[in-house]
Amino acid sequence: MRSAVTVCLVPEARQGPFVFHEGLDAGCRAAVELGFDGVEIFPESAAGFEGSGLAHCLATHGLTLAAVGSGAGWVKHKLHLCHPEPTVRAQAVSFVGDLVDRAGELGAPVIVGSMQGRSEGAMAREQAIPLLVEALHVLGDRAARHGQVLLYEPLNRYETNLFNRQADAAECIKAHGLTTVKLLCDLFHMNIEEADMPAALVGCGDLVGHVHWADSNRRAIGFGHTAVGPVVAALARIDYHGFLSAEVFPDPTSLTAARQSVESFRAFTKG
Ligand code: LER
Ligand code: MN
C-alpha cells in the first residue's frame, strides 16, 4: 500500500477535509518532505488544472498523482450527476469528463464523490440511480481510454441518499456491468454507515480502488477512535495495493495532520 495526502486548490473548499491549502507547489513540497508517496489533488476544473504545471511539479518532487477529486463542480457550480435538469446533468458529466482526460494523461483516476449528488424534490431515488449508473458508464469508459478506472465514493447519509454503504454500491456496480468503475472507501464515511468496516472491505474484494485514510472524526488517523488495525488487515487480506490517502481536516494544523497521517500509515502498514 502507498501513502498520499490531499492538496486542495479551491478557495471555496477552504473549510473542507483537505490537508494542504497553500497551493500545488507548497503542498507537493510538504508531501515529499514528510515522505508521502503521492498527492491527491482537488482542482478547480480541468482547465485550471491543465495550466497548473502539475506534471512538472510532480516530476520535480518525484511524487505520484494518486487521484483527482471532481467535487469543485458541486462546490463552485452546484452541478451534480442526478440533477433534475438534464442540461445541468450534462454539464456535470462534461465537468468530470474533462477532469478524467487531464488526470488520465497524468496516469491518475478521478473521484466521483460529491458530484454524484442526491435525489431530492421531484427526483425520486429510483429515478436518480439510473442517471448515476448512466453517468458512471460514460465516465468509466472515458477513464478506460487512458487505462484508468473511475472511482465512485459512497458517502454518509448526511451527504447523499444514493449509496451510503460499500456493499450496496458494489452490488450496483456488478449488476450494471460497470467494469471500469471501482470503489473509493472513505473510512470516515464508513465509520458512520458500516456495521463492520473490515467485513465491508473484505466483501468488496478487488472492487476497492482507493481509500481515504481518515479517522472517525475526520481528523488524521490516530486522532479519532476508529480501530484501524483490523481495517488495514482487511485491506491486506484482499490484496489491496492502492493508496491510503489522507483526506482529513488540517486540525490542529496542516503539518500536524499530515505528519500524523504518514506516521500512522507507516505504523499500520509497516511501510
Ligand atoms: C466528501 O465527503 C468526500 O469524502 C470527498 O472525498 C468527496 O469528493
Ligand atoms: Mn472522501
PDB file of C-alpha atoms and ligand atoms in Angstrom:
ATOM      1  CA  MET A   1       0.000   0.000   0.000  1.00  0.00           C
ATOM      2  CA  ARG A   2       1.112   3.554  -0.676  1.00  0.00           C
ATOM      3  CA  SER A   3       0.554   6.803   1.184  1.00  0.00           C
ATOM      4  CA  ALA A   4      -0.955  10.000  -0.207  1.00  0.00           C
ATOM      5  CA  VAL A   5      -2.091  13.352   1.101  1.00  0.00           C
ATOM      6  CA  THR A   6      -4.726  15.777  -0.175  1.00  0.00           C
ATOM      7  CA  VAL A   7      -3.909  19.168  -1.692  1.00  0.00           C
ATOM      8  CA  CYS A   8      -6.896  21.465  -2.231  1.00  0.00           C
ATOM      9  CA  LEU A   9      -6.623  24.165  -4.918  1.00  0.00           C
ATOM     10  CA  VAL A  10     -10.172  25.508  -4.466  1.00  0.00           C
ATOM     11  CA  PRO A  11     -10.517  28.527  -2.154  1.00  0.00           C
ATOM     12  CA  GLU A  12     -14.249  27.814  -1.685  1.00  0.00           C
ATOM     13  CA  ALA A  13     -13.309  24.435  -0.147  1.00  0.00           C
ATOM     14  CA  ARG A  14     -11.011  26.013   2.461  1.00  0.00           C
ATOM     15  CA  GLN A  15     -13.172  24.567   5.231  1.00  0.00           C
ATOM     16  CA  GLY A  16     -13.226  21.113   3.632  1.00  0.00           C
ATOM     17  CA  PRO A  17     -11.436  17.928   4.725  1.00  0.00           C
ATOM     18  CA  PHE A  18      -8.197  18.530   2.885  1.00  0.00           C
ATOM     19  CA  VAL A  19      -4.754  18.663   4.463  1.00  0.00           C
ATOM     20  CA  PHE A  20      -2.952  21.281   2.386  1.00  0.00           C
ATOM     21  CA  HIS A  21      -4.477  24.516   1.052  1.00  0.00           C
ATOM     22  CA  GLU A  22      -1.463  26.653   0.211  1.00  0.00           C
ATOM     23  CA  GLY A  23      -1.072  25.824  -3.473  1.00  0.00           C
ATOM     24  CA  LEU A  24       0.306  22.995  -5.528  1.00  0.00           C
ATOM     25  CA  ASP A  25       3.995  23.553  -5.096  1.00  0.00           C
ATOM     26  CA  ALA A  26       3.819  24.100  -1.325  1.00  0.00           C
ATOM     27  CA  GLY A  27       1.606  21.016  -0.929  1.00  0.00           C
ATOM     28  CA  CYS A  28       3.858  18.804  -3.061  1.00  0.00           C
ATOM     29  CA  ARG A  29       6.970  20.031  -1.284  1.00  0.00           C
ATOM     30  CA  ALA A  30       5.495  19.291   2.146  1.00  0.00           C
ATOM     31  CA  ALA A  31       4.291  15.875   0.955  1.00  0.00           C
ATOM     32  CA  VAL A  32       7.790  14.958  -0.190  1.00  0.00           C
ATOM     33  CA  GLU A  33       9.475  16.257   2.944  1.00  0.00           C
ATOM     34  CA  LEU A  34       7.153  14.169   5.103  1.00  0.00           C
ATOM     35  CA  GLY A  35       7.716  11.071   2.963  1.00  0.00           C
ATOM     36  CA  PHE A  36       4.362  10.582   1.248  1.00  0.00           C
ATOM     37  CA  ASP A  37       4.359   8.514  -1.945  1.00  0.00           C
ATOM     38  CA  GLY A  38       1.715  10.595  -3.672  1.00  0.00           C
ATOM     39  CA  VAL A  39      -0.679  13.512  -3.641  1.00  0.00           C
ATOM     40  CA  GLU A  40      -4.407  13.639  -4.251  1.00  0.00           C
ATOM     41  CA  ILE A  41      -5.398  16.920  -5.882  1.00  0.00           C
ATOM     42  CA  PHE A  42      -8.719  18.763  -5.604  1.00  0.00           C
ATOM     43  CA  PRO A  43      -8.588  21.198  -8.538  1.00  0.00           C
ATOM     44  CA  GLU A  44     -10.954  23.987  -9.599  1.00  0.00           C
ATOM     45  CA  SER A  45     -11.566  22.453 -13.028  1.00  0.00           C
ATOM     46  CA  ALA A  46      -9.776  20.625 -15.828  1.00  0.00           C
ATOM     47  CA  ALA A  47      -8.805  23.957 -17.390  1.00  0.00           C
ATOM     48  CA  GLY A  48      -7.227  25.328 -14.215  1.00  0.00           C
ATOM     49  CA  PHE A  49      -5.572  22.014 -13.635  1.00  0.00           C
ATOM     50  CA  GLU A  50      -4.006  21.985 -17.092  1.00  0.00           C
ATOM     51  CA  GLY A  51      -2.316  25.319 -16.579  1.00  0.00           C
ATOM     52  CA  SER A  52      -1.211  24.494 -13.049  1.00  0.00           C
ATOM     53  CA  GLY A  53       2.125  22.972 -14.002  1.00  0.00           C
ATOM     54  CA  LEU A  54       1.114  19.813 -12.181  1.00  0.00           C
ATOM     55  CA  ALA A  55       3.097  17.399 -14.372  1.00  0.00           C
ATOM     56  CA  HIS A  56       6.240  19.462 -13.842  1.00  0.00           C
ATOM     57  CA  CYS A  57       5.557  19.766 -10.125  1.00  0.00           C
ATOM     58  CA  LEU A  58       5.090  16.003  -9.718  1.00  0.00           C
ATOM     59  CA  ALA A  59       8.227  15.239 -11.709  1.00  0.00           C
ATOM     60  CA  THR A  60      10.282  17.810  -9.775  1.00  0.00           C
ATOM     61  CA  HIS A  61       9.211  16.365  -6.455  1.00  0.00           C
ATOM     62  CA  GLY A  62       9.192  12.710  -7.518  1.00  0.00           C
ATOM     63  CA  LEU A  63       5.567  12.253  -6.478  1.00  0.00           C
ATOM     64  CA  THR A  64       2.797  10.100  -7.918  1.00  0.00           C
ATOM     65  CA  LEU A  65      -0.623  11.584  -8.616  1.00  0.00           C
ATOM     66  CA  ALA A  66      -2.795   9.255  -6.528  1.00  0.00           C
ATOM     67  CA  ALA A  67      -6.199  10.592  -7.616  1.00  0.00           C
ATOM     68  CA  VAL A  68      -8.046  13.755  -8.628  1.00  0.00           C
ATOM     69  CA  GLY A  69     -11.228  14.968  -6.919  1.00  0.00           C
ATOM     70  CA  SER A  70     -14.092  16.364  -9.003  1.00  0.00           C
ATOM     71  CA  GLY A  71     -16.078  17.976  -6.175  1.00  0.00           C
ATOM     72  CA  ALA A  72     -15.348  21.550  -7.320  1.00  0.00           C
ATOM     73  CA  GLY A  73     -18.116  21.037  -9.864  1.00  0.00           C
ATOM     74  CA  TRP A  74     -20.503  20.877  -6.923  1.00  0.00           C
ATOM     75  CA  VAL A  75     -18.785  23.317  -4.570  1.00  0.00           C
ATOM     76  CA  LYS A  76     -18.286  26.057  -7.171  1.00  0.00           C
ATOM     77  CA  HIS A  77     -21.018  25.469  -9.759  1.00  0.00           C
ATOM     78  CA  LYS A  78     -23.684  23.375  -7.976  1.00  0.00           C
ATOM     79  CA  LEU A  79     -23.511  20.728 -10.709  1.00  0.00           C
ATOM     80  CA  HIS A  80     -24.258  17.098  -9.999  1.00  0.00           C
ATOM     81  CA  LEU A  81     -24.904  13.897 -11.910  1.00  0.00           C
ATOM     82  CA  CYS A  82     -28.506  13.346 -10.689  1.00  0.00           C
ATOM     83  CA  HIS A  83     -29.764  16.921 -11.018  1.00  0.00           C
ATOM     84  CA  PRO A  84     -33.416  17.201 -12.131  1.00  0.00           C
ATOM     85  CA  GLU A  85     -32.359  19.473 -15.041  1.00  0.00           C
ATOM     86  CA  PRO A  86     -30.896  17.489 -17.987  1.00  0.00           C
ATOM     87  CA  THR A  87     -28.716  20.446 -19.024  1.00  0.00           C
ATOM     88  CA  VAL A  88     -27.162  20.609 -15.548  1.00  0.00           C
ATOM     89  CA  ARG A  89     -26.541  16.854 -15.602  1.00  0.00           C
ATOM     90  CA  ALA A  90     -24.848  17.197 -18.989  1.00  0.00           C
ATOM     91  CA  GLN A  91     -22.647  19.991 -17.629  1.00  0.00           C
ATOM     92  CA  ALA A  92     -21.777  17.776 -14.659  1.00  0.00           C
ATOM     93  CA  VAL A  93     -20.747  14.887 -16.937  1.00  0.00           C
ATOM     94  CA  SER A  94     -18.723  17.276 -19.055  1.00  0.00           C
ATOM     95  CA  PHE A  95     -17.010  18.794 -15.968  1.00  0.00           C
ATOM     96  CA  VAL A  96     -15.983  15.373 -14.621  1.00  0.00           C
ATOM     97  CA  GLY A  97     -15.180  14.038 -18.108  1.00  0.00           C
ATOM     98  CA  ASP A  98     -12.708  16.823 -18.803  1.00  0.00           C
ATOM     99  CA  LEU A  99     -11.009  16.055 -15.493  1.00  0.00           C
ATOM    100  CA  VAL A 100     -10.917  12.343 -16.421  1.00  0.00           C
ATOM    101  CA  ASP A 101      -8.973  13.261 -19.566  1.00  0.00           C
ATOM    102  CA  ARG A 102      -6.494  15.568 -17.788  1.00  0.00           C
ATOM    103  CA  ALA A 103      -5.975  13.159 -14.889  1.00  0.00           C
ATOM    104  CA  GLY A 104      -5.725  10.236 -17.313  1.00  0.00           C
ATOM    105  CA  GLU A 105      -2.891  11.974 -19.143  1.00  0.00           C
ATOM    106  CA  LEU A 106      -1.095  12.135 -15.794  1.00  0.00           C
ATOM    107  CA  GLY A 107      -1.848   8.476 -15.029  1.00  0.00           C
ATOM    108  CA  ALA A 108      -4.438   9.049 -12.309  1.00  0.00           C
ATOM    109  CA  PRO A 109      -8.096   8.185 -11.702  1.00  0.00           C
ATOM    110  CA  VAL A 110     -10.861  10.718 -10.969  1.00  0.00           C
ATOM    111  CA  ILE A 111     -13.183  10.530  -7.972  1.00  0.00           C
ATOM    112  CA  VAL A 112     -16.961  10.897  -8.164  1.00  0.00           C
ATOM    113  CA  GLY A 113     -17.862  11.833  -4.590  1.00  0.00           C
ATOM    114  CA  SER A 114     -19.888  14.992  -4.044  1.00  0.00           C
ATOM    115  CA  MET A 115     -20.604  15.142  -7.788  1.00  0.00           C
ATOM    116  CA  GLN A 116     -22.937  12.140  -7.508  1.00  0.00           C
ATOM    117  CA  GLY A 117     -25.460  14.482  -5.851  1.00  0.00           C
ATOM    118  CA  ARG A 118     -28.655  13.163  -4.259  1.00  0.00           C
ATOM    119  CA  SER A 119     -32.285  12.603  -5.129  1.00  0.00           C
ATOM    120  CA  GLU A 120     -34.476  15.442  -3.947  1.00  0.00           C
ATOM    121  CA  GLY A 121     -37.696  17.241  -4.810  1.00  0.00           C
ATOM    122  CA  ALA A 122     -39.411  15.684  -7.791  1.00  0.00           C
ATOM    123  CA  MET A 123     -36.406  13.416  -8.441  1.00  0.00           C
ATOM    124  CA  ALA A 124     -37.100  10.119  -6.654  1.00  0.00           C
ATOM    125  CA  ARG A 125     -34.181   7.852  -5.716  1.00  0.00           C
ATOM    126  CA  GLU A 126     -35.485   5.225  -8.180  1.00  0.00           C
ATOM    127  CA  GLN A 127     -35.110   7.810 -10.934  1.00  0.00           C
ATOM    128  CA  ALA A 128     -31.766   9.123  -9.706  1.00  0.00           C
ATOM    129  CA  ILE A 129     -29.957   5.764  -9.554  1.00  0.00           C
ATOM    130  CA  PRO A 130     -30.287   5.045 -13.313  1.00  0.00           C
ATOM    131  CA  LEU A 131     -28.971   8.551 -14.003  1.00  0.00           C
ATOM    132  CA  LEU A 132     -25.978   7.873 -11.775  1.00  0.00           C
ATOM    133  CA  VAL A 133     -25.389   4.489 -13.443  1.00  0.00           C
ATOM    134  CA  GLU A 134     -25.532   6.053 -16.902  1.00  0.00           C
ATOM    135  CA  ALA A 135     -23.023   8.738 -15.910  1.00  0.00           C
ATOM    136  CA  LEU A 136     -20.705   6.143 -14.350  1.00  0.00           C
ATOM    137  CA  HIS A 137     -20.812   4.153 -17.607  1.00  0.00           C
ATOM    138  CA  VAL A 138     -19.916   7.187 -19.717  1.00  0.00           C
ATOM    139  CA  LEU A 139     -17.198   8.467 -17.379  1.00  0.00           C
ATOM    140  CA  GLY A 140     -15.806   5.000 -16.656  1.00  0.00           C
ATOM    141  CA  ASP A 141     -15.455   4.316 -20.380  1.00  0.00           C
ATOM    142  CA  ARG A 142     -13.690   7.647 -20.793  1.00  0.00           C
ATOM    143  CA  ALA A 143     -11.283   6.734 -17.968  1.00  0.00           C
ATOM    144  CA  ALA A 144     -10.622   3.354 -19.584  1.00  0.00           C
ATOM    145  CA  ARG A 145      -9.352   5.111 -22.727  1.00  0.00           C
ATOM    146  CA  HIS A 146      -6.490   6.339 -20.521  1.00  0.00           C
ATOM    147  CA  GLY A 147      -6.023   2.936 -18.901  1.00  0.00           C
ATOM    148  CA  GLN A 148      -7.665   4.271 -15.737  1.00  0.00           C
ATOM    149  CA  VAL A 149     -10.714   3.397 -13.665  1.00  0.00           C
ATOM    150  CA  LEU A 150     -13.318   5.817 -12.349  1.00  0.00           C
ATOM    151  CA  LEU A 151     -13.569   5.924  -8.548  1.00  0.00           C
ATOM    152  CA  TYR A 152     -17.110   6.010  -7.131  1.00  0.00           C
ATOM    153  CA  GLU A 153     -17.287   7.043  -3.473  1.00  0.00           C
ATOM    154  CA  PRO A 154     -20.263   6.110  -1.273  1.00  0.00           C
ATOM    155  CA  LEU A 155     -20.852   8.990   1.152  1.00  0.00           C
ATOM    156  CA  ASN A 156     -22.554   9.105   4.533  1.00  0.00           C
ATOM    157  CA  ARG A 157     -26.300   9.762   4.811  1.00  0.00           C
ATOM    158  CA  TYR A 158     -25.853  13.470   5.510  1.00  0.00           C
ATOM    159  CA  GLU A 159     -24.177  13.968   2.117  1.00  0.00           C
ATOM    160  CA  THR A 160     -26.108  11.665  -0.228  1.00  0.00           C
ATOM    161  CA  ASN A 161     -29.095   9.352  -0.282  1.00  0.00           C
ATOM    162  CA  LEU A 162     -27.842   7.374  -3.305  1.00  0.00           C
ATOM    163  CA  PHE A 163     -25.361   4.874  -1.828  1.00  0.00           C
ATOM    164  CA  ASN A 164     -24.112   5.065   1.763  1.00  0.00           C
ATOM    165  CA  ARG A 165     -22.747   1.533   2.228  1.00  0.00           C
ATOM    166  CA  GLN A 166     -19.982  -0.132   0.256  1.00  0.00           C
ATOM    167  CA  ALA A 167     -21.896  -3.389  -0.291  1.00  0.00           C
ATOM    168  CA  ASP A 168     -24.868  -1.582  -1.859  1.00  0.00           C
ATOM    169  CA  ALA A 169     -22.603   0.363  -4.205  1.00  0.00           C
ATOM    170  CA  ALA A 170     -20.668  -2.811  -5.070  1.00  0.00           C
ATOM    171  CA  GLU A 171     -23.909  -4.602  -5.889  1.00  0.00           C
ATOM    172  CA  CYS A 172     -24.926  -1.767  -8.208  1.00  0.00           C
ATOM    173  CA  ILE A 173     -21.528  -1.781  -9.938  1.00  0.00           C
ATOM    174  CA  LYS A 174     -21.750  -5.537 -10.526  1.00  0.00           C
ATOM    175  CA  ALA A 175     -25.428  -5.561 -11.509  1.00  0.00           C
ATOM    176  CA  HIS A 176     -24.868  -2.925 -14.196  1.00  0.00           C
ATOM    177  CA  GLY A 177     -21.613  -4.286 -15.579  1.00  0.00           C
ATOM    178  CA  LEU A 178     -19.700  -1.139 -14.588  1.00  0.00           C
ATOM    179  CA  THR A 179     -16.371  -2.836 -15.222  1.00  0.00           C
ATOM    180  CA  THR A 180     -14.438   0.441 -15.410  1.00  0.00           C
ATOM    181  CA  VAL A 181     -15.651   1.685 -12.011  1.00  0.00           C
ATOM    182  CA  LYS A 182     -14.076   0.910  -8.654  1.00  0.00           C
ATOM    183  CA  LEU A 183     -14.960   1.962  -5.135  1.00  0.00           C
ATOM    184  CA  LEU A 184     -13.379   4.679  -3.099  1.00  0.00           C
ATOM    185  CA  CYS A 185     -13.771   3.546   0.504  1.00  0.00           C
ATOM    186  CA  ASP A 186     -13.569   6.592   2.790  1.00  0.00           C
ATOM    187  CA  LEU A 187     -13.006   5.382   6.353  1.00  0.00           C
ATOM    188  CA  PHE A 188     -14.763   8.480   7.740  1.00  0.00           C
ATOM    189  CA  HIS A 189     -17.986   7.740   5.847  1.00  0.00           C
ATOM    190  CA  MET A 190     -17.649   4.015   6.581  1.00  0.00           C
ATOM    191  CA  ASN A 191     -17.357   4.665  10.314  1.00  0.00           C
ATOM    192  CA  ILE A 192     -20.806   6.271  10.151  1.00  0.00           C
ATOM    193  CA  GLU A 193     -22.514   3.785   7.845  1.00  0.00           C
ATOM    194  CA  GLU A 194     -20.941   0.337   8.183  1.00  0.00           C
ATOM    195  CA  ALA A 195     -21.730  -2.166  10.927  1.00  0.00           C
ATOM    196  CA  ASP A 196     -18.320  -3.798  10.450  1.00  0.00           C
ATOM    197  CA  MET A 197     -15.719  -1.853   8.487  1.00  0.00           C
ATOM    198  CA  PRO A 198     -13.217  -4.717   7.928  1.00  0.00           C
ATOM    199  CA  ALA A 199     -16.009  -7.070   6.798  1.00  0.00           C
ATOM    200  CA  ALA A 200     -17.327  -4.422   4.401  1.00  0.00           C
ATOM    201  CA  LEU A 201     -13.880  -4.057   2.812  1.00  0.00           C
ATOM    202  CA  VAL A 202     -13.392  -7.814   2.516  1.00  0.00           C
ATOM    203  CA  GLY A 203     -16.861  -8.060   0.935  1.00  0.00           C
ATOM    204  CA  CYS A 204     -15.852  -5.579  -1.778  1.00  0.00           C
ATOM    205  CA  GLY A 205     -12.659  -7.501  -2.601  1.00  0.00           C
ATOM    206  CA  ASP A 206     -10.975  -6.280  -5.756  1.00  0.00           C
ATOM    207  CA  LEU A 207     -13.589  -3.565  -6.250  1.00  0.00           C
ATOM    208  CA  VAL A 208     -11.709  -1.484  -3.674  1.00  0.00           C
ATOM    209  CA  GLY A 209      -9.824   1.032  -5.827  1.00  0.00           C
ATOM    210  CA  HIS A 210      -8.805   3.784  -3.399  1.00  0.00           C
ATOM    211  CA  VAL A 211      -9.058   4.508   0.323  1.00  0.00           C
ATOM    212  CA  HIS A 212      -9.497   7.790   2.188  1.00  0.00           C
ATOM    213  CA  TRP A 213      -7.334   7.436   5.286  1.00  0.00           C
ATOM    214  CA  ALA A 214      -9.429   9.317   7.829  1.00  0.00           C
ATOM    215  CA  ASP A 215     -10.378   8.703  11.425  1.00  0.00           C
ATOM    216  CA  SER A 216     -13.910   8.632  12.914  1.00  0.00           C
ATOM    217  CA  ASN A 217     -13.961  12.426  13.413  1.00  0.00           C
ATOM    218  CA  ARG A 218     -12.372  13.163  10.039  1.00  0.00           C
ATOM    219  CA  ARG A 219      -9.089  14.022  11.669  1.00  0.00           C
ATOM    220  CA  ALA A 220      -5.820  12.217  10.884  1.00  0.00           C
ATOM    221  CA  ILE A 221      -5.766   8.513  11.703  1.00  0.00           C
ATOM    222  CA  GLY A 222      -4.945   8.163  15.403  1.00  0.00           C
ATOM    223  CA  PHE A 223      -6.728  11.406  16.355  1.00  0.00           C
ATOM    224  CA  GLY A 224     -10.128   9.654  16.481  1.00  0.00           C
ATOM    225  CA  HIS A 225     -11.451   6.304  17.678  1.00  0.00           C
ATOM    226  CA  THR A 226     -11.591   4.043  14.604  1.00  0.00           C
ATOM    227  CA  ALA A 227      -9.929   0.650  15.196  1.00  0.00           C
ATOM    228  CA  VAL A 228      -7.548   0.904  12.270  1.00  0.00           C
ATOM    229  CA  GLY A 229      -5.570  -2.328  12.764  1.00  0.00           C
ATOM    230  CA  PRO A 230      -8.408  -4.614  11.613  1.00  0.00           C
ATOM    231  CA  VAL A 231      -9.182  -2.240   8.717  1.00  0.00           C
ATOM    232  CA  VAL A 232      -5.626  -2.460   7.383  1.00  0.00           C
ATOM    233  CA  ALA A 233      -5.608  -6.232   7.969  1.00  0.00           C
ATOM    234  CA  ALA A 234      -8.780  -6.463   5.854  1.00  0.00           C
ATOM    235  CA  LEU A 235      -7.130  -4.454   3.069  1.00  0.00           C
ATOM    236  CA  ALA A 236      -4.096  -6.750   3.186  1.00  0.00           C
ATOM    237  CA  ARG A 237      -6.399  -9.777   3.056  1.00  0.00           C
ATOM    238  CA  ILE A 238      -7.983  -8.567  -0.196  1.00  0.00           C
ATOM    239  CA  ASP A 239      -4.515  -7.835  -1.579  1.00  0.00           C
ATOM    240  CA  TYR A 240      -5.133  -4.085  -1.822  1.00  0.00           C
ATOM    241  CA  HIS A 241      -2.068  -2.317  -3.193  1.00  0.00           C
ATOM    242  CA  GLY A 242      -3.539   1.129  -3.795  1.00  0.00           C
ATOM    243  CA  PHE A 243      -3.294   4.382  -1.876  1.00  0.00           C
ATOM    244  CA  LEU A 244      -4.269   5.216   1.678  1.00  0.00           C
ATOM    245  CA  SER A 245      -4.895   8.898   1.040  1.00  0.00           C
ATOM    246  CA  ALA A 246      -5.262  11.342   3.932  1.00  0.00           C
ATOM    247  CA  GLU A 247      -8.472  13.286   3.282  1.00  0.00           C
ATOM    248  CA  VAL A 248      -8.801  14.917   6.691  1.00  0.00           C
ATOM    249  CA  PHE A 249      -9.154  18.323   8.295  1.00  0.00           C
ATOM    250  CA  PRO A 250      -5.962  20.306   8.814  1.00  0.00           C
ATOM    251  CA  ASP A 251      -6.552  20.003  12.532  1.00  0.00           C
ATOM    252  CA  PRO A 252      -4.795  21.371  14.541  1.00  0.00           C
ATOM    253  CA  THR A 253      -2.614  22.392  11.557  1.00  0.00           C
ATOM    254  CA  SER A 254      -1.908  21.071   8.072  1.00  0.00           C
ATOM    255  CA  LEU A 255       1.562  19.991   9.093  1.00  0.00           C
ATOM    256  CA  THR A 256       0.468  18.125  12.219  1.00  0.00           C
ATOM    257  CA  ALA A 257      -2.363  16.396  10.349  1.00  0.00           C
ATOM    258  CA  ALA A 258      -0.013  15.420   7.535  1.00  0.00           C
ATOM    259  CA  ARG A 259       2.696  14.157   9.874  1.00  0.00           C
ATOM    260  CA  GLN A 260       0.194  12.147  11.906  1.00  0.00           C
ATOM    261  CA  SER A 261      -1.247  10.696   8.671  1.00  0.00           C
ATOM    262  CA  VAL A 262       2.085   9.491   7.333  1.00  0.00           C
ATOM    263  CA  GLU A 263       3.267   8.214  10.707  1.00  0.00           C
ATOM    264  CA  SER A 264       0.040   6.260  11.212  1.00  0.00           C
ATOM    265  CA  PHE A 265       0.361   4.933   7.658  1.00  0.00           C
ATOM    266  CA  ARG A 266       3.842   3.646   8.472  1.00  0.00           C
ATOM    267  CA  ALA A 267       2.806   2.234  11.829  1.00  0.00           C
ATOM    268  CA  PHE A 268      -0.176   0.330  10.456  1.00  0.00           C
ATOM    269  CA  THR A 269       1.321  -0.848   7.165  1.00  0.00           C
ATOM    270  CA  LYS A 270       4.884  -1.265   8.459  1.00  0.00           C
ATOM    271  CA  GLY A 271       5.691   0.717   5.311  1.00  0.00           C
TER     272      GLY A 271
HETATM  273  C1  LER B   1     -16.914  14.091   0.651  1.00  0.00           C
HETATM  274  O1  LER B   1     -17.398  13.917   1.918  1.00  0.00           O
HETATM  275  C2  LER B   1     -15.750  13.224   0.414  1.00  0.00           C
HETATM  276  O2  LER B   1     -15.445  12.325   1.135  1.00  0.00           O
HETATM  277  C3  LER B   1     -14.984  13.509  -0.780  1.00  0.00           C
HETATM  278  O3  LER B   1     -13.972  12.590  -0.954  1.00  0.00           O
HETATM  279  C4  LER B   1     -15.936  13.558  -1.952  1.00  0.00           C
HETATM  280  O4  LER B   1     -15.428  14.196  -3.028  1.00  0.00           O
HETATM  281 MN    MN B   2     -13.683  11.069   0.826  1.00  0.00          MN
END
